[in-house]
Tab-separated table of C-alpha atoms in Angstrom:
chain	number	residue	atom	x	y	z
A	1	MET	CA	59.029	-134.111	162.581
A	2	ALA	CA	56.028	-136.082	163.775
A	3	GLU	CA	57.617	-139.142	165.389
A	4	ALA	CA	60.854	-140.225	167.048
A	5	MET	CA	62.348	-143.695	166.780
A	6	THR	CA	63.470	-145.279	170.048
A	7	ALA	CA	64.638	-148.699	171.139
A	8	THR	CA	61.083	-149.501	172.223
A	9	GLY	CA	59.315	-148.296	169.105
A	10	THR	CA	57.932	-145.054	167.674
A	11	TRP	CA	57.019	-142.304	170.120
A	12	PRO	CA	55.437	-138.883	169.423
A	13	ALA	CA	58.042	-136.226	168.702
A	14	PHE	CA	58.555	-133.065	170.763
A	15	ASP	CA	56.636	-130.878	168.318
A	16	GLU	CA	53.211	-129.218	168.239
A	17	ARG	CA	51.415	-132.270	166.878
A	18	GLY	CA	53.102	-134.615	169.297
A	19	PHE	CA	52.314	-132.348	172.245
A	20	ARG	CA	48.636	-132.100	171.316
A	21	ASN	CA	48.383	-135.872	171.049
A	22	PHE	CA	50.124	-136.144	174.406
A	23	LEU	CA	47.577	-133.773	176.008
A	24	ASP	CA	44.674	-135.717	174.514
A	25	SER	CA	45.982	-138.927	176.070
A	26	ARG	CA	46.006	-137.472	179.584
A	27	ASN	CA	43.097	-137.830	182.013
A	28	GLU	CA	43.694	-134.615	183.928
A	29	PRO	CA	41.784	-131.613	185.328
A	30	GLY	CA	41.352	-128.623	183.036
A	31	TRP	CA	43.660	-126.437	185.120
A	32	MET	CA	46.515	-128.881	184.550
A	33	THR	CA	45.927	-128.870	180.785
A	34	GLU	CA	46.029	-125.064	180.818
A	35	GLN	CA	49.204	-125.067	182.890
A	36	ARG	CA	50.877	-127.517	180.504
A	37	SER	CA	49.845	-125.492	177.447
A	38	ALA	CA	51.238	-122.283	178.940
A	39	ALA	CA	54.542	-124.034	179.721
A	40	TRP	CA	54.682	-125.420	176.173
A	41	GLN	CA	54.409	-121.920	174.779
A	42	VAL	CA	57.332	-120.872	176.992
A	43	PHE	CA	59.304	-123.903	175.813
A	44	GLN	CA	58.817	-122.896	172.181
A	45	GLN	CA	59.954	-119.338	172.885
A	46	LEU	CA	63.137	-120.156	174.810
A	47	GLU	CA	66.517	-121.206	173.440
A	48	TRP	CA	68.626	-124.006	174.881
A	49	PRO	CA	71.089	-122.871	177.557
A	50	ASN	CA	74.607	-122.172	176.330
A	51	ARG	CA	78.068	-121.590	177.778
A	52	ARG	CA	77.741	-117.818	177.521
A	53	GLN	CA	75.433	-118.017	180.538
A	54	GLU	CA	77.131	-118.032	183.940
A	55	GLU	CA	75.218	-121.058	185.198
A	56	TRP	CA	76.178	-123.123	182.136
A	57	ILE	CA	79.701	-121.881	181.481
A	58	ARG	CA	81.201	-125.149	182.777
A	59	THR	CA	78.587	-127.498	181.275
A	60	ASP	CA	78.516	-128.124	177.523
A	61	ILE	CA	75.300	-129.567	176.046
A	62	ARG	CA	76.013	-128.939	172.367
A	63	LEU	CA	75.895	-132.693	171.667
A	64	PHE	CA	72.422	-133.014	173.184
A	65	LYS	CA	69.681	-133.421	170.539
A	66	LEU	CA	66.068	-133.506	171.694
A	67	ASP	CA	64.998	-134.914	168.312
A	68	ALA	CA	66.633	-138.221	169.274
A	69	TYR	CA	63.880	-138.778	171.858
A	70	GLY	CA	60.108	-138.725	171.950
A	71	LEU	CA	57.209	-137.910	174.239
A	72	PRO	CA	56.060	-140.649	176.634
A	73	ALA	CA	53.759	-143.210	175.026
A	74	GLU	CA	51.926	-146.209	176.459
A	75	LEU	CA	53.965	-149.409	176.326
A	76	GLY	CA	52.996	-153.039	176.701
A	77	GLU	CA	53.736	-154.838	179.960
A	78	ASP	CA	56.001	-157.266	178.076
A	79	GLN	CA	58.391	-154.369	177.410
A	80	MET	CA	58.858	-153.515	181.091
A	81	ARG	CA	62.050	-154.738	182.767
A	82	LEU	CA	62.233	-153.107	186.168
A	83	PRO	CA	65.669	-153.394	187.804
A	84	GLU	CA	65.985	-154.465	191.415
A	85	PRO	CA	66.175	-151.286	193.542
A	86	GLU	CA	69.322	-150.948	195.617
A	87	LEU	CA	67.591	-148.940	198.347
A	88	GLY	CA	64.877	-151.544	198.918
A	89	ARG	CA	67.134	-154.448	199.846
A	90	GLY	CA	66.254	-155.945	203.210
A	91	VAL	CA	63.735	-153.211	204.043
A	92	GLU	CA	60.132	-153.705	205.136
A	93	LEU	CA	58.470	-151.060	202.990
A	94	GLY	CA	55.254	-149.282	203.767
A	95	GLY	CA	54.625	-148.751	200.049
A	96	LEU	CA	56.175	-149.085	196.602
A	97	SER	CA	55.547	-147.037	193.441
A	98	THR	CA	57.211	-147.825	190.096
A	99	THR	CA	57.370	-146.259	186.642
A	100	TRP	CA	58.880	-147.426	183.341
A	101	ASN	CA	59.781	-144.914	180.632
A	102	SER	CA	57.507	-142.249	182.163
A	103	GLN	CA	54.575	-144.662	182.447
A	104	PRO	CA	53.076	-145.861	185.770
A	105	SER	CA	53.797	-149.568	186.165
A	106	GLY	CA	52.436	-150.352	189.620
A	107	SER	CA	51.975	-149.127	193.175
A	108	ARG	CA	50.920	-150.377	196.578
A	109	LEU	CA	50.457	-148.858	200.030
A	110	GLU	CA	50.130	-150.869	203.212
A	111	PRO	CA	46.593	-150.714	204.721
A	112	PRO	CA	47.534	-149.017	208.031
A	113	TRP	CA	48.737	-145.926	206.167
A	114	ALA	CA	45.977	-145.888	203.566
A	115	GLU	CA	43.408	-146.054	206.380
A	116	ARG	CA	44.935	-142.929	207.934
A	117	GLY	CA	44.548	-140.913	204.750
A	118	VAL	CA	48.041	-141.258	203.288
A	119	LEU	CA	48.224	-141.069	199.497
A	120	PHE	CA	51.133	-142.784	197.756
A	121	GLY	CA	51.642	-144.005	194.217
A	122	SER	CA	51.342	-142.751	190.666
A	123	LEU	CA	51.099	-138.978	190.481
A	124	ASP	CA	49.374	-139.360	187.109
A	125	GLY	CA	46.573	-141.462	188.563
A	126	LEU	CA	46.190	-139.654	191.872
A	127	LEU	CA	46.012	-136.279	190.138
A	128	ALA	CA	42.880	-137.384	188.282
A	129	ASN	CA	41.131	-138.236	191.582
A	130	HIS	CA	42.597	-135.569	193.892
A	131	GLY	CA	43.041	-132.570	191.622
A	132	ASP	CA	41.540	-130.079	194.083
A	133	LEU	CA	43.978	-131.183	196.799
A	134	LEU	CA	47.038	-130.999	194.550
A	135	GLN	CA	46.316	-127.856	192.527
A	136	PRO	CA	47.794	-125.365	195.056
A	137	TYR	CA	51.105	-127.235	195.078
A	138	PHE	CA	51.416	-127.249	191.305
A	139	GLN	CA	50.858	-123.499	191.345
A	140	GLN	CA	53.992	-123.253	193.508
A	141	ALA	CA	56.056	-125.345	191.070
A	142	PRO	CA	59.341	-123.984	189.652
A	143	ASP	CA	58.904	-121.245	187.059
A	144	PRO	CA	59.020	-122.753	183.535
A	145	ARG	CA	60.793	-119.572	182.423
A	146	TYR	CA	63.860	-120.517	184.480
A	147	ASP	CA	65.289	-122.308	181.450
A	148	ARG	CA	64.130	-124.444	178.537
A	149	PHE	CA	64.505	-127.698	180.479
A	150	ALA	CA	62.204	-126.380	183.219
A	151	ALA	CA	59.635	-125.442	180.576
A	152	LEU	CA	59.884	-128.840	178.880
A	153	HIS	CA	59.310	-130.646	182.154
A	154	ALA	CA	56.406	-128.416	183.194
A	155	ALA	CA	54.687	-129.052	179.850
A	156	CYS	CA	55.378	-132.759	179.406
A	157	TRP	CA	55.981	-134.371	182.792
A	158	ALA	CA	54.639	-137.913	183.070
A	159	GLY	CA	55.126	-141.001	185.177
A	160	GLY	CA	55.496	-139.192	188.488
A	161	HIS	CA	55.228	-140.265	192.128
A	162	LEU	CA	53.121	-138.688	194.879
A	163	LEU	CA	53.360	-138.905	198.657
A	164	TYR	CA	50.764	-137.029	200.699
A	165	VAL	CA	50.684	-137.380	204.498
A	166	PRO	CA	47.777	-135.753	206.370
A	167	ARG	CA	48.130	-133.599	209.434
A	168	GLY	CA	49.683	-135.326	212.443
A	169	VAL	CA	50.214	-138.706	210.751
A	170	VAL	CA	53.596	-140.379	211.321
A	171	VAL	CA	54.432	-142.988	208.668
A	172	GLU	CA	56.829	-145.276	210.475
A	173	GLN	CA	57.767	-147.486	207.513
A	174	PRO	CA	59.899	-146.102	204.665
A	175	LEU	CA	58.311	-145.737	201.230
A	176	LEU	CA	60.115	-146.386	197.955
A	177	ALA	CA	59.607	-144.888	194.478
A	178	LEU	CA	61.491	-146.477	191.561
A	179	SER	CA	61.807	-144.793	188.144
A	180	ALA	CA	63.271	-147.098	185.502
A	181	MET	CA	64.195	-146.506	181.883
A	182	SER	CA	65.110	-148.647	178.866
A	183	ASP	CA	67.980	-148.021	176.469
A	184	ARG	CA	67.163	-144.827	174.528
A	185	GLY	CA	64.138	-144.356	176.745
A	186	VAL	CA	62.676	-141.146	178.172
A	187	ASP	CA	61.808	-140.309	181.770
A	188	LEU	CA	59.992	-137.033	182.466
A	189	GLY	CA	58.878	-137.995	185.950
A	190	GLN	CA	58.024	-135.636	188.773
A	191	THR	CA	58.172	-136.487	192.469
A	192	LEU	CA	55.739	-134.528	194.632
A	193	ILE	CA	55.876	-134.916	198.418
A	194	ILE	CA	53.427	-133.079	200.663
A	195	LEU	CA	53.561	-133.321	204.450
A	196	GLU	CA	50.816	-131.510	206.327
A	197	GLU	CA	51.308	-129.940	209.751
A	198	GLY	CA	53.084	-132.240	212.199
A	199	ALA	CA	53.330	-135.119	209.720
A	200	GLU	CA	56.440	-137.296	209.408
A	201	ALA	CA	57.695	-139.720	206.748
A	202	THR	CA	60.737	-141.344	205.151
A	203	MET	CA	60.765	-141.514	201.355
A	204	MET	CA	63.373	-143.247	199.187
A	205	SER	CA	63.498	-142.423	195.486
A	206	GLU	CA	65.678	-144.350	193.036
A	207	SER	CA	66.192	-143.887	189.303
A	208	ALA	CA	67.948	-146.599	187.303
A	209	SER	CA	68.544	-147.960	183.827
A	210	CYS	CA	68.548	-151.675	183.061
A	211	GLU	CA	72.173	-151.742	181.889
A	212	ALA	CA	75.172	-149.618	182.843
A	213	GLY	CA	75.718	-148.399	179.278
A	214	ASP	CA	72.089	-147.519	178.479
A	215	ARG	CA	71.317	-144.203	176.814
A	216	GLY	CA	68.290	-141.987	177.301
A	217	LEU	CA	66.845	-138.679	178.468
A	218	HIS	CA	65.667	-137.678	181.905
A	219	CYS	CA	64.123	-134.250	182.357
A	220	GLY	CA	62.567	-134.380	185.784
A	221	GLY	CA	61.479	-132.460	188.825
A	222	VAL	CA	61.182	-132.817	192.594
A	223	GLN	CA	58.865	-130.796	194.810
A	224	LEU	CA	58.937	-131.106	198.601
A	225	HIS	CA	56.320	-129.201	200.627
A	226	LEU	CA	56.657	-129.295	204.418
A	227	ALA	CA	53.969	-127.622	206.513
A	228	PRO	CA	54.712	-126.322	210.045
A	229	GLY	CA	56.289	-128.967	212.269
A	230	ALA	CA	56.575	-131.581	209.507
A	231	ARG	CA	59.612	-133.867	209.352
A	232	LEU	CA	60.841	-135.555	206.165
A	233	ARG	CA	63.787	-137.819	205.442
A	234	TYR	CA	64.209	-137.958	201.672
A	235	ILE	CA	66.813	-140.136	199.950
A	236	ASN	CA	67.392	-139.811	196.202
A	237	LEU	CA	69.706	-142.263	194.375
A	238	GLN	CA	70.453	-141.449	190.715
A	239	ASP	CA	71.977	-144.432	188.917
A	240	TRP	CA	71.050	-143.964	185.252
A	241	GLY	CA	73.082	-145.627	182.510
A	242	HIS	CA	76.232	-143.821	181.438
A	243	GLY	CA	74.615	-142.676	178.193
A	244	VAL	CA	71.704	-140.801	179.819
A	245	TRP	CA	71.286	-137.019	179.687
A	246	HIS	CA	70.015	-136.001	183.137
A	247	PHE	CA	68.381	-132.611	183.746
A	248	ALA	CA	66.355	-131.792	186.859
A	249	HIS	CA	64.899	-128.938	188.872
A	250	GLN	CA	64.439	-129.823	192.529
A	251	ARG	CA	62.888	-127.619	195.180
A	252	ALA	CA	61.908	-127.820	198.848
A	253	LEU	CA	59.679	-125.354	200.715
A	254	LEU	CA	59.871	-125.446	204.527
A	255	HIS	CA	57.463	-123.681	206.846
A	256	ARG	CA	57.713	-122.943	210.570
A	257	ASP	CA	59.741	-125.526	212.568
A	258	ALA	CA	59.744	-127.974	209.646
A	259	SER	CA	62.740	-130.320	209.349
A	260	LEU	CA	64.208	-131.883	206.207
A	261	GLN	CA	67.104	-134.300	205.804
A	262	TRP	CA	67.781	-134.721	202.075
A	263	THR	CA	70.406	-137.245	200.970
A	264	ILE	CA	71.521	-137.455	197.351
A	265	GLY	CA	73.587	-140.160	195.689
A	266	ALA	CA	74.621	-139.360	192.100
A	267	LEU	CA	76.424	-142.200	190.330
A	268	GLY	CA	75.069	-142.559	186.808
A	269	CYS	CA	74.355	-140.633	183.593
A	270	ARG	CA	76.482	-139.148	180.820
A	271	LEU	CA	75.870	-135.526	181.705
A	272	CYS	CA	73.952	-134.240	184.700
A	273	LYS	CA	72.730	-130.711	185.411
A	274	VAL	CA	70.657	-130.393	188.580
A	275	ASN	CA	69.322	-127.249	190.240
A	276	GLN	CA	68.520	-127.893	193.894
A	277	HIS	CA	66.833	-125.055	195.767
A	278	VAL	CA	65.731	-125.114	199.409
A	279	SER	CA	63.634	-122.208	200.713
A	280	LEU	CA	63.246	-121.706	204.460
A	281	LEU	CA	60.052	-119.696	204.576
A	282	GLU	CA	59.247	-119.327	208.284
A	283	PRO	CA	61.149	-119.217	211.592
A	284	GLY	CA	62.540	-122.456	212.967
A	285	ALA	CA	62.871	-124.276	209.643
A	286	ASP	CA	65.855	-126.646	209.527
A	287	CYS	CA	67.410	-128.362	206.515
A	288	GLN	CA	70.339	-130.748	206.112
A	289	VAL	CA	71.416	-131.815	202.605
A	290	ASN	CA	74.005	-134.546	202.064
A	291	GLY	CA	75.419	-135.191	198.605
A	292	VAL	CA	77.512	-138.180	197.485
A	293	LEU	CA	78.879	-137.967	193.924
A	294	PHE	CA	81.008	-140.701	192.351
A	295	THR	CA	82.085	-140.360	188.722
A	296	GLU	CA	84.055	-142.407	186.200
A	297	GLY	CA	84.838	-142.492	182.488
A	298	LYS	CA	83.905	-139.174	180.885
A	299	GLN	CA	80.926	-138.439	183.121
A	300	HIS	CA	80.057	-134.813	183.837
A	301	LEU	CA	77.951	-134.077	186.939
A	302	SER	CA	76.935	-130.509	187.733
A	303	TYR	CA	74.962	-129.528	190.856
A	304	HIS	CA	73.840	-125.973	191.549
A	305	THR	CA	72.468	-125.559	195.068
A	306	LEU	CA	70.689	-122.649	196.753
A	307	GLN	CA	70.002	-122.295	200.469
A	308	HIS	CA	67.499	-119.463	200.549
A	309	HIS	CA	66.886	-118.066	204.037
A	310	ARG	CA	63.719	-115.991	203.797
A	311	ALA	CA	62.847	-115.890	207.528
A	312	PRO	CA	64.722	-115.429	210.817
A	313	ASP	CA	66.000	-118.205	213.104
A	314	CYS	CA	66.473	-120.867	210.408
A	315	ARG	CA	69.321	-123.315	209.852
A	316	SER	CA	70.714	-124.961	206.713
A	317	ASP	CA	73.633	-127.370	206.369
A	318	PHE	CA	74.785	-128.535	202.909
A	319	LEU	CA	77.645	-131.042	202.580
A	320	TYR	CA	78.614	-132.429	199.157
A	321	LYS	CA	81.464	-134.896	198.634
A	322	SER	CA	82.720	-136.060	195.230
A	323	ALA	CA	85.169	-138.814	194.260
A	324	LEU	CA	86.299	-138.778	190.624
A	325	GLN	CA	87.956	-141.432	188.458
A	326	ASP	CA	89.336	-141.422	184.911
A	327	ARG	CA	88.524	-138.253	182.909
A	328	SER	CA	85.285	-137.425	184.718
A	329	ARG	CA	84.320	-133.994	185.961
A	330	THR	CA	82.096	-132.514	188.640
A	331	VAL	CA	80.831	-128.974	189.046
A	332	TRP	CA	79.351	-127.790	192.323
A	333	ARG	CA	78.102	-124.230	192.585
A	334	GLY	CA	76.540	-123.381	195.928
A	335	MET	CA	74.918	-120.228	197.254
A	336	VAL	CA	73.700	-119.247	200.708
A	337	LYS	CA	71.240	-116.377	200.229
A	338	VAL	CA	69.968	-114.479	203.278
A	339	ASP	CA	67.111	-112.033	202.720
A	340	PRO	CA	66.735	-108.747	204.616
A	341	GLY	CA	65.172	-109.488	207.978
A	342	ALA	CA	66.328	-113.119	208.094
A	343	VAL	CA	68.316	-112.460	211.256
A	344	ARG	CA	69.955	-115.177	213.344
A	345	THR	CA	70.431	-117.312	210.245
A	346	ASP	CA	72.796	-120.267	210.585
A	347	GLY	CA	73.929	-121.323	207.106
A	348	TYR	CA	76.734	-123.718	206.222
A	349	GLN	CA	77.908	-125.210	202.931
A	350	ARG	CA	80.910	-127.354	202.043
A	351	ASN	CA	82.180	-129.307	199.051
A	352	ASP	CA	85.073	-131.794	199.275
A	353	ASN	CA	86.579	-133.532	196.250
A	354	LEU	CA	88.813	-136.602	196.059
A	355	LEU	CA	90.613	-136.993	192.723
A	356	LEU	CA	91.443	-140.605	191.847
A	357	SER	CA	93.066	-139.641	188.543
A	358	ASP	CA	95.289	-136.823	187.373
A	359	ARG	CA	92.893	-136.367	184.434
A	360	ALA	CA	89.782	-135.838	186.571
A	361	ARG	CA	88.577	-132.320	187.344
A	362	ALA	CA	86.417	-130.862	190.118
A	363	ASP	CA	85.133	-127.277	190.065
A	364	SER	CA	83.810	-125.828	193.343
A	365	ILE	CA	82.219	-122.390	193.470
A	366	PRO	CA	80.760	-121.632	196.935
A	367	GLY	CA	79.057	-118.292	197.478
A	368	LEU	CA	77.338	-116.077	200.039
A	369	GLU	CA	74.754	-113.359	199.455
A	370	ILE	CA	73.858	-111.834	202.814
A	371	GLU	CA	71.435	-108.959	203.248
A	372	ALA	CA	70.842	-109.198	207.006
A	373	ASP	CA	72.816	-108.539	210.180
A	374	ASP	CA	73.335	-110.955	213.058
A	375	VAL	CA	73.889	-114.084	210.975
A	376	ARG	CA	76.405	-116.934	210.950
A	377	CYS	CA	77.157	-118.136	207.425
A	378	THR	CA	80.246	-120.117	206.433
A	379	HIS	CA	81.393	-122.031	203.386
A	380	GLY	CA	84.375	-124.071	202.302
A	381	SER	CA	85.807	-126.331	199.629
A	382	THR	CA	88.726	-128.768	199.359
A	383	SER	CA	90.181	-130.793	196.481
A	384	GLY	CA	93.060	-133.234	196.507
A	385	ARG	CA	94.422	-136.566	195.389
A	386	VAL	CA	94.729	-139.770	197.412
A	387	ASP	CA	97.802	-139.738	199.615
A	388	GLU	CA	100.229	-142.384	198.338
A	389	GLU	CA	101.503	-142.890	201.879
A	390	LEU	CA	98.051	-144.066	202.953
A	391	ILE	CA	97.969	-146.591	200.126
A	392	PHE	CA	101.488	-147.778	200.974
A	393	TYR	CA	100.574	-148.079	204.665
A	394	ALA	CA	97.541	-150.284	203.871
A	395	MET	CA	99.463	-152.437	201.382
A	396	CYS	CA	102.146	-153.075	203.998
A	397	ARG	CA	99.421	-154.664	206.100
A	398	GLY	CA	98.266	-157.120	203.460
A	399	PHE	CA	95.731	-155.148	201.426
A	400	THR	CA	95.928	-154.983	197.655
A	401	ARG	CA	96.219	-151.560	196.074
A	402	LYS	CA	92.582	-151.694	194.941
A	403	GLU	CA	91.393	-152.682	198.416
A	404	ALA	CA	93.417	-149.835	199.896
A	405	VAL	CA	91.838	-147.290	197.562
A	406	ARG	CA	88.362	-148.645	198.370
A	407	MET	CA	88.994	-148.121	202.075
A	408	ILE	CA	90.219	-144.588	201.482
A	409	VAL	CA	87.190	-143.733	199.329
A	410	SER	CA	84.848	-145.240	201.921
A	411	GLY	CA	86.526	-143.213	204.661
A	412	PHE	CA	86.245	-140.072	202.548
A	413	PHE	CA	82.447	-140.492	202.398
A	414	GLN	CA	82.106	-141.653	206.009
A	415	GLN	CA	81.172	-138.188	207.298
A	416	ILE	CA	78.067	-138.289	205.112
A	417	PHE	CA	77.329	-141.955	205.826
A	418	ASP	CA	77.327	-141.131	209.542
A	419	ARG	CA	74.555	-138.605	208.963
A	420	ILE	CA	72.252	-141.149	207.297
A	421	VAL	CA	69.935	-142.727	209.868
A	422	LEU	CA	68.788	-145.639	207.670
A	423	PRO	CA	71.312	-148.521	207.721
A	424	ASN	CA	70.165	-149.894	204.356
A	425	VAL	CA	70.829	-146.539	202.668
A	426	ARG	CA	74.344	-146.357	204.112
A	427	GLU	CA	75.012	-149.917	203.007
A	428	ALA	CA	73.554	-149.400	199.520
A	429	LEU	CA	75.632	-146.298	198.804
A	430	GLY	CA	78.774	-147.895	200.163
A	431	ARG	CA	78.174	-151.106	198.216
A	432	VAL	CA	77.570	-149.402	194.873
A	433	ILE	CA	80.531	-147.040	195.211
A	434	ALA	CA	82.923	-149.793	196.300
A	435	SER	CA	81.982	-151.912	193.289
A	436	ARG	CA	83.050	-149.106	190.916
A	437	VAL	CA	86.412	-148.216	192.395
A	438	ARG	CA	89.182	-149.308	190.071
A	439	GLU	CA	92.949	-149.460	190.379
A	440	TYR	CA	94.194	-146.025	191.384
A	441	GLU	CA	96.428	-144.485	188.729
């Protein structure tokens, strides 16, 4: 098969010919071409994951067909319809980077930050001009042999975003990256964030389709690299159309005394399978991850998280909360791994689920793998339905049933909202979730 038909035209197929044409269209350093070619060979050798594998036993992708999609191809500006980002409302941004169907569509960075050496915008374009700077970080990228989706992304990523903050620079304004996709579009974007020693920044990343029912494929990646003493607040809102297949490998590497607050909002897509790994590499590293999942219809969202303590005196705190409507399903599988010698580790993970339908299902599988003494590691999980007495109590005071359920859902997520320091992010998540709450069954 040489081509794939999409809603926006004919794109190169995911085959040898299509991949070679894709490589020829890229303006990249030779080392990147070699890295892509090696990953493509791995992709051809691997099989798609299946439910015989422990990690995929609760996630069924038999209906997924890669042949229905094509490799990113250049599109005309008249075909771009970027949605209004939820996270950018009422915010004075220090920079904005946008992509459309894996193609860069624009970027800007305010002069004060550009003058201090900050790089922000299209990863595709910045790689061509700063290859020597970025090469070491691509060598630390997730192993394409992890699974076939990792190999596909490593070989064919396009339309990414880059944030690089030099040593000691504090970017006081938040930056926003928007990845948008058309119906039956493809997004293979990669987000790469690099903070040098003592640097600090706030980055908001949003992915969205034009319409709620849009279909498509996202096979993406996130890499966060924090040097000693760096501080990053990273917010990621996933709001693809309900027909999108969403696969992603996300990883953060924290060095000595680095601090990361990572907030995730997952609201869209048909099926989602995300691997989120945080590695605390040197003493003093601190990570807090907050996850908000809201599902409806027949959505299936699966998050596999790993808190990997590789050094002593580090702290990690993962809190995921899910609210489920209709016949939707969530899967959360968390692991706190403590290596030998990682003494005085403080690791915590928790997953709470609120079922808004008796047909919804939430699977929680927390885990600990501890190979060191003198550690404090705890985990927990809860699942339950809305208390009818709470709904009755609110309705007795003049609220409709729908308004009562909205309040209960908002209160359920409040613990995470309280952790978010940016008011616009709290408001955006609350606004989007409230608009999707329906009459409780």
